[in-house]
Coordinates of C-alpha atoms and ligand atoms in Angstrom, one line a residue:
X19 CA 2.8 27.4 11.4
X20 CA 4.4 29.2 8.5
X21 CA 7.4 31.5 9.2
X22 CA 7.6 34.0 6.4
X23 CA 11.2 35.4 6.1
X24 CA 11.8 38.9 5.0
X25 CA 13.0 39.2 1.4
X26 CA 16.8 39.6 1.7
X27 CA 17.0 37.9 5.1
X28 CA 20.5 36.6 5.8
X29 CA 21.4 32.9 5.9
X30 CA 22.6 33.4 9.5
X31 CA 19.1 34.7 10.4
X32 CA 17.5 31.8 8.7
X33 CA 19.7 29.3 10.5
X34 CA 18.8 30.8 13.8
X35 CA 15.1 30.4 13.0
X36 CA 15.6 26.8 12.0
X37 CA 17.5 26.1 15.2
X38 CA 14.7 27.7 17.3
X39 CA 12.0 25.7 15.5
X40 CA 13.9 22.5 16.4
X41 CA 14.4 23.6 20.0
X42 CA 10.6 24.0 20.3
X43 CA 10.1 20.5 19.1
X44 CA 9.0 21.1 15.5
X45 CA 10.4 20.0 12.2
X46 CA 11.3 22.9 9.8
X47 CA 10.7 22.5 6.0
X48 CA 12.3 25.3 4.0
X49 CA 10.4 26.3 0.8
X50 CA 12.3 28.5 -1.5
X51 CA 10.1 31.1 -3.1
X52 CA 10.9 33.5 -5.9
X53 CA 11.4 36.6 -3.6
X54 CA 11.7 35.1 -0.1
X55 CA 12.0 31.8 1.8
X56 CA 9.1 30.4 3.8
X57 CA 9.6 27.9 6.5
X58 CA 6.9 25.4 7.5
X59 CA 7.2 24.4 11.1
X60 CA 5.4 21.0 11.3
X61 CA 4.6 19.0 14.4
X62 CA 2.1 18.7 17.3
X63 CA -0.8 21.0 16.5
X64 CA -1.6 21.5 20.2
X65 CA 1.5 23.4 21.2
X66 CA 1.9 25.4 18.0
X67 CA 1.3 28.8 19.7
X68 CA 4.8 28.5 21.2
X69 CA 6.1 29.2 17.7
X70 CA 4.6 32.6 17.6
X71 CA 7.6 34.0 19.6
X72 CA 9.7 33.5 16.4
X73 CA 8.0 36.5 15.0
X74 CA 10.4 38.7 17.0
X75 CA 13.5 37.1 15.6
X76 CA 15.7 38.9 13.1
X77 CA 14.9 38.4 9.5
X78 CA 11.4 37.2 10.2
X79 CA 8.5 39.0 8.6
X80 CA 5.6 37.2 10.2
X81 CA 4.4 33.9 11.6
X82 CA 1.0 32.7 10.5
X83 CA -1.0 29.5 11.3
X84 CA -1.8 27.1 8.5
X85 CA -5.5 26.5 8.7
X86 CA -5.8 23.3 6.6
X87 CA -5.0 19.9 8.1
X88 CA -2.6 19.4 5.2
X89 CA 0.2 21.9 5.7
X90 CA 3.1 21.5 3.3
X91 CA 0.7 20.5 0.5
X92 CA -1.4 23.6 1.1
X93 CA -1.5 26.7 -1.0
X94 CA -1.1 28.7 2.2
X95 CA 2.5 27.6 2.4
X96 CA 3.3 28.4 -1.2
X97 CA 1.2 30.6 -3.4
X98 CA 3.0 29.8 -6.7
X99 CA 2.5 26.4 -8.3
X100 CA 5.4 24.1 -7.7
X101 CA 7.4 22.7 -10.6
X102 CA 8.7 19.1 -10.1
X103 CA 11.9 18.4 -12.0
X104 CA 12.0 15.0 -13.6
X105 CA 15.1 15.2 -15.7
X106 CA 17.3 17.8 -17.4
X107 CA 14.6 18.4 -20.0
X108 CA 11.3 17.4 -18.4
X109 CA 9.5 19.2 -15.5
X110 CA 5.9 18.9 -14.4
X111 CA 3.9 22.0 -13.3
X112 CA 5.0 24.6 -15.7
X113 CA 3.2 26.0 -18.8
X114 CA 4.1 22.8 -20.8
X115 CA 1.7 20.0 -20.2
X116 CA 3.6 16.7 -19.8
X117 CA 2.3 13.5 -21.4
X118 CA 3.3 10.2 -19.9
X119 CA 2.3 7.2 -22.0
X120 CA 2.9 3.5 -22.4
X121 CA 1.5 0.1 -21.5
X122 CA -0.2 -0.9 -18.3
X123 CA 2.3 -3.6 -17.8
X124 CA 5.8 -4.2 -19.2
X125 CA 5.4 -7.6 -21.0
X126 CA 8.5 -8.1 -23.1
X127 CA 11.5 -6.3 -24.5
X128 CA 9.8 -6.0 -27.9
X129 CA 6.6 -4.6 -26.5
X130 CA 8.1 -2.0 -24.3
X131 CA 10.6 -0.7 -26.8
X132 CA 8.0 -0.6 -29.6
X133 CA 5.8 1.3 -27.2
X134 CA 8.5 3.7 -26.1
X135 CA 9.5 4.5 -29.7
X136 CA 5.8 5.2 -30.5
X137 CA 5.4 7.5 -27.5
X138 CA 8.5 9.3 -28.4
X139 CA 7.5 9.7 -32.1
X140 CA 4.2 11.1 -31.1
X141 CA 5.8 13.7 -28.9
X142 CA 5.2 12.1 -25.4
X143 CA 7.6 13.1 -22.6
X144 CA 7.7 10.1 -20.2
X145 CA 7.3 6.4 -20.7
X146 CA 4.9 4.5 -18.3
X147 CA 4.9 0.8 -17.6
X148 CA 4.2 -1.4 -14.6
X149 CA 6.8 -3.9 -13.5
X150 CA 5.2 -4.6 -10.1
X151 CA 1.4 -4.9 -10.7
X152 CA -1.2 -4.6 -7.9
X153 CA -3.9 -6.9 -9.3
X154 CA -7.4 -7.4 -8.0
X155 CA -7.0 -11.1 -8.5
X156 CA -4.0 -13.1 -7.1
X157 CA -4.3 -15.3 -10.2
X158 CA -3.8 -12.4 -12.7
X159 CA -0.4 -11.5 -14.1
X160 CA 1.6 -9.8 -11.3
X161 CA 4.3 -8.1 -13.5
X162 CA 7.8 -9.0 -14.6
X163 CA 9.2 -7.3 -11.4
X164 CA 13.0 -6.6 -11.6
X165 CA 13.2 -7.9 -15.2
X166 CA 10.5 -5.4 -16.1
X167 CA 12.5 -2.5 -14.5
X168 CA 15.5 -3.5 -16.5
X169 CA 13.4 -3.5 -19.7
X170 CA 12.1 0.0 -18.8
X171 CA 15.7 1.2 -18.3
X172 CA 16.6 -0.2 -21.7
X173 CA 13.7 1.6 -23.3
X174 CA 14.9 4.8 -21.6
X175 CA 18.4 4.3 -22.9
X176 CA 17.1 3.9 -26.4
X177 CA 14.6 6.8 -26.5
X178 CA 15.8 9.1 -23.8
X179 CA 12.3 9.1 -22.2
X180 CA 12.3 9.2 -18.4
X181 CA 10.2 6.3 -16.9
X182 CA 7.4 6.2 -14.4
X183 CA 6.6 2.9 -12.7
X184 CA 4.6 1.7 -9.7
X185 CA 6.0 0.8 -6.3
X186 CA 3.7 -1.5 -4.4
X187 CA 5.4 -2.1 -1.1
X188 CA 8.1 -0.6 1.2
X189 CA 10.3 -3.7 0.8
X190 CA 10.8 -3.2 -3.0
X191 CA 10.8 0.6 -3.0
X192 CA 14.6 1.0 -3.0
X193 CA 14.9 -1.4 -5.9
X194 CA 12.2 0.4 -7.9
X195 CA 13.9 3.8 -7.1
X196 CA 17.2 2.5 -8.6
X197 CA 15.5 2.4 -12.0
X198 CA 12.6 4.8 -12.0
X199 CA 12.6 8.5 -12.6
X200 CA 9.1 8.8 -11.0
X201 CA 7.7 6.4 -8.4
X202 CA 4.0 5.8 -8.9
X203 CA 1.8 5.1 -5.9
X204 CA -1.3 3.3 -7.2
X205 CA -4.9 3.9 -6.3
X206 CA -5.0 0.9 -4.1
X207 CA -2.0 2.0 -2.1
X208 CA -2.7 5.7 -1.7
X209 CA -3.5 5.3 2.0
X210 CA -0.8 2.8 2.7
X211 CA 0.9 5.1 5.1
X212 CA 4.0 3.0 5.6
X213 CA 4.6 3.1 1.8
X214 CA 3.9 6.8 1.7
X215 CA 6.5 7.4 4.4
X216 CA 9.0 5.2 2.6
X217 CA 8.8 7.0 -0.7
X218 CA 8.9 10.3 1.3
X219 CA 12.4 9.3 2.3
X220 CA 13.6 8.5 -1.2
X221 CA 15.0 11.2 -3.5
X222 CA 12.7 10.5 -6.4
X223 CA 9.6 12.4 -7.6
X224 CA 6.3 10.6 -6.7
X225 CA 3.1 10.4 -8.7
X226 CA 0.4 9.9 -6.1
X227 CA -2.9 8.5 -7.4
X228 CA -6.2 9.2 -5.8
X229 CA -7.7 6.1 -4.2
X230 CA -11.0 4.6 -5.5
X231 CA -13.0 6.0 -2.6
X232 CA -10.8 8.9 -1.5
X233 CA -11.9 12.5 -1.0
X234 CA -9.8 15.3 -2.2
X235 CA -8.8 16.2 1.4
X236 CA -7.7 12.6 2.0
X237 CA -5.6 12.7 -1.2
X238 CA -3.9 15.9 0.1
X239 CA -3.3 14.3 3.5
X240 CA -1.6 11.4 1.7
X241 CA 0.6 13.9 -0.2
X242 CA 1.4 15.4 3.2
X243 CA 2.8 12.1 4.4
X244 CA 5.3 12.2 1.6
X245 CA 6.1 15.9 1.9
X246 CA 6.5 15.7 5.7
X247 CA 9.2 13.0 5.3
X248 CA 11.3 15.5 3.2
X249 CA 10.4 14.7 -0.3
X250 CA 9.0 17.8 -2.0
X251 CA 8.5 16.3 -5.4
X252 CA 4.9 15.2 -5.3
X253 CA 2.6 15.1 -8.3
X254 CA -1.1 14.4 -7.7
X255 CA -3.1 12.1 -10.1
X256 CA -6.9 11.9 -10.5
X257 CA -7.6 8.5 -12.0
X258 CA -11.3 8.1 -11.5
X259 CA -13.3 7.3 -8.3
X260 CA -15.9 4.6 -7.7
X261 CA -19.5 5.8 -8.0
X262 CA -22.9 4.1 -8.7
X263 CA -22.2 4.4 -12.4
X264 CA -21.2 1.1 -14.2
X265 CA -21.0 2.3 -17.8
X266 CA -17.5 3.5 -17.2
X267 CA -14.9 1.6 -15.1
X268 CA -14.6 4.6 -12.8
X269 CA -16.0 8.1 -12.8
X270 CA -13.2 10.5 -13.8
X271 CA -13.6 13.5 -11.5
X272 CA -12.3 16.4 -13.7
X273 CA -13.7 18.9 -11.2
X274 CA -10.8 17.7 -9.0
X275 CA -8.5 19.9 -11.2
X276 CA -9.9 23.3 -10.3
X277 CA -10.6 22.1 -6.7
X278 CA -7.1 20.9 -6.2
X279 CA -5.7 24.1 -7.9
X280 CA -7.5 26.2 -5.3
X281 CA -6.1 24.2 -2.4
X282 CA -2.6 23.1 -3.3
X283 CA 0.6 24.2 -5.2
X284 CA 1.3 20.6 -6.3
X285 CA 1.1 19.7 -10.0
X286 CA -2.1 17.8 -11.1
X287 CA -2.1 14.9 -13.6
X288 CA -5.1 13.2 -15.1
X289 CA -5.3 9.4 -16.0
X290 CA -8.2 9.1 -18.5
X291 CA -7.4 5.4 -19.1
X292 CA -8.2 4.1 -15.6
X293 CA -10.7 6.9 -15.3
X294 CA -12.9 5.6 -18.0
X295 CA -11.8 2.0 -18.7
X296 CA -12.5 2.2 -22.4
X297 CA -10.3 3.3 -25.2
X298 CA -13.1 5.1 -27.0
X299 CA -13.6 7.4 -24.0
X300 CA -9.9 8.2 -23.5
X301 CA -9.5 10.9 -26.2
X302 CA -12.5 13.1 -25.3
X303 CA -11.6 13.0 -21.6
X304 CA -7.9 13.8 -22.3
X305 CA -9.0 16.9 -24.3
X306 CA -11.3 17.9 -21.5
X307 CA -8.5 17.5 -18.9
X308 CA -6.2 19.8 -21.0
X309 CA -9.0 22.3 -21.2
X310 CA -9.7 22.1 -17.5
X311 CA -6.1 22.9 -16.6
X312 CA -4.3 19.6 -16.0
X313 CA -0.5 19.8 -15.8
X314 CA -0.1 16.4 -17.3
X315 CA -1.7 13.2 -18.5
X316 CA -0.9 9.6 -18.0
X317 CA -2.3 7.4 -20.9
X318 CA -2.1 3.7 -21.5
X319 CA -0.8 2.9 -25.0
X320 CA -0.2 -0.7 -26.3
X321 CA 0.9 -1.8 -29.8
X322 CA -1.5 -4.8 -29.6
X323 CA -4.2 -4.1 -27.0
X324 CA -6.2 -7.3 -27.8
X325 CA -3.3 -9.3 -26.5
X326 CA -2.3 -7.1 -23.6
X327 CA -1.8 -8.9 -20.2
X328 CA -3.6 -6.1 -18.4
X329 CA -5.9 -3.2 -19.3
X330 CA -6.1 -3.8 -23.0
X331 CA -9.6 -2.5 -23.4
X332 CA -8.6 1.0 -22.2
X333 CA -5.3 1.1 -24.1
X334 CA -4.9 3.2 -27.2
X335 CA -3.1 1.9 -30.3
X336 CA 0.0 4.0 -31.1
X337 CA -1.7 5.5 -34.2
X338 CA -4.7 6.7 -32.1
X339 CA -2.3 8.1 -29.5
X340 CA -0.5 10.1 -32.1
X341 CA -3.8 11.6 -33.4
X342 CA -4.8 12.4 -29.8
X343 CA -1.4 14.2 -29.2
X344 CA -2.1 16.4 -32.2
X345 CA -5.6 17.3 -30.9
X346 CA -4.4 18.0 -27.4
X347 CA -1.8 20.4 -28.8
X348 CA -4.6 22.5 -30.3
X349 CA -6.6 22.5 -27.1
X350 CA -3.5 23.4 -25.1
X351 CA -2.9 26.4 -27.3
X352 CA -6.5 27.6 -26.6
X353 CA -5.7 27.6 -22.9
X354 CA -2.3 29.2 -23.2
X355 CA -0.3 26.0 -22.6
X356 CA 1.9 23.9 -24.8
X357 CA 2.3 20.1 -25.1
Ligands
PEP6 C1 -1.9 1.6 -13.5 O1 -1.4 2.7 -13.6 O2 -1.7 0.6 -14.3 C2 -2.7 1.3 -12.3 C3 -2.7 0.1 -11.7 O3 -3.3 2.4 -11.9 P1 -4.3 2.6 -10.6 O4 -3.5 2.5 -9.4 O5 -4.8 4.0 -10.9 O6 -5.4 1.6 -10.8
MN7 MN1 -3.4 -0.2 -15.9

C-alpha cells in the first residue's frame, strides 16, 4: 500500500503513521517527494487491507494499493524519476547523461591509470573496471581481487572519477563496498537473492544488470529486493539478453528503455559493450541508447584491446571512445539532454 501524506503534514503526524504501519506488521519506506512525502507499507500482501484504516489518521491524504508486484520500484510509488547521487559532482537520473567507461578487468596499475586518464580526458564521469570477475570458465582470469580494488582507488585519487566495480558474492561485498562508489551486480548474479539482499543493506548505490534470460518484470523484482532492504539507490542496466541471434554476443534490448521508463522511477543505463560483443557495434548502439532516453551508458574501453585479459573484442580504444563521446553529445542535445 502507498500512504500519501498531505503536503504540509507535520513530522509528528508522519511518525504516528510510521508507528501504526509497524504495529500492523508492515515495514514503512519513506519516499521524499518534491511537494509531499509518500510512505510505502511493504509486507504480506494478504493482510494489506488492514492498512486502509490509516486513511483516517491526521496528516494522511489517502491510502492506495500498489498494483504491481514490484512496489518500491514502481512508478505508482513515485511519479518523478529518482536521481541517484554518486558523489558531490555526479548523479544519475537527471538531465545529464552519465558515462561510465573503462576496462572489463583491472589488469595492472599502468593499464587502469592510463584508462582512467583517457576516460577523464574524453569527458567520461565514472571509471569502470572489474576486480572480481565472474567468468564462464573457471580457467579464465578471475580478476586481481583486492589488489584490483586498490588500483581502482588509486585511479580515482589521480583522476577524481568515482568507480564502479562488480561484487560477485555476499562474502566479499563489504570489502568491495569499502572501495567502490557503485556496486555492480552482474548479469549472472541478478537473481542471486542472497547477494541482492546483502547489497540492499549496504549504503552504496547499486548498478543492477539485467540477466541473460530475464524479463523486465523479473529485473524490477530484483531491484525490489535491494530497495526493500532499505537501499534506495538502485540503477538499472540493460546489457543485452540471449536470443536465437548469434551475429552479436547478445541482443541489446533498447526497447527496455521506454518500457522501464513507463514502469519505474529508477534510472536506466545501457551497456552496449556486452550488449553487442563487438567494438564496431558499440558506437551506433550508444548513440541509439542516448536517442532512446537512457540516463547513462557503461562502455568498455581498453588502451590495448588485443592484449586485454577479458572482453578485448568489444572494447573501444581511447581515441574511438573520445570520438564517440563527441557524437553522443550531439545526439543528447537533440533530445534535450547533456553529456
Ligand atoms: C562486466 O561488466 O564486465 C560484466 C561481466 O558484465 P555482465 O555481468 O553484464 O556480463
Ligand atoms: Mn566485460
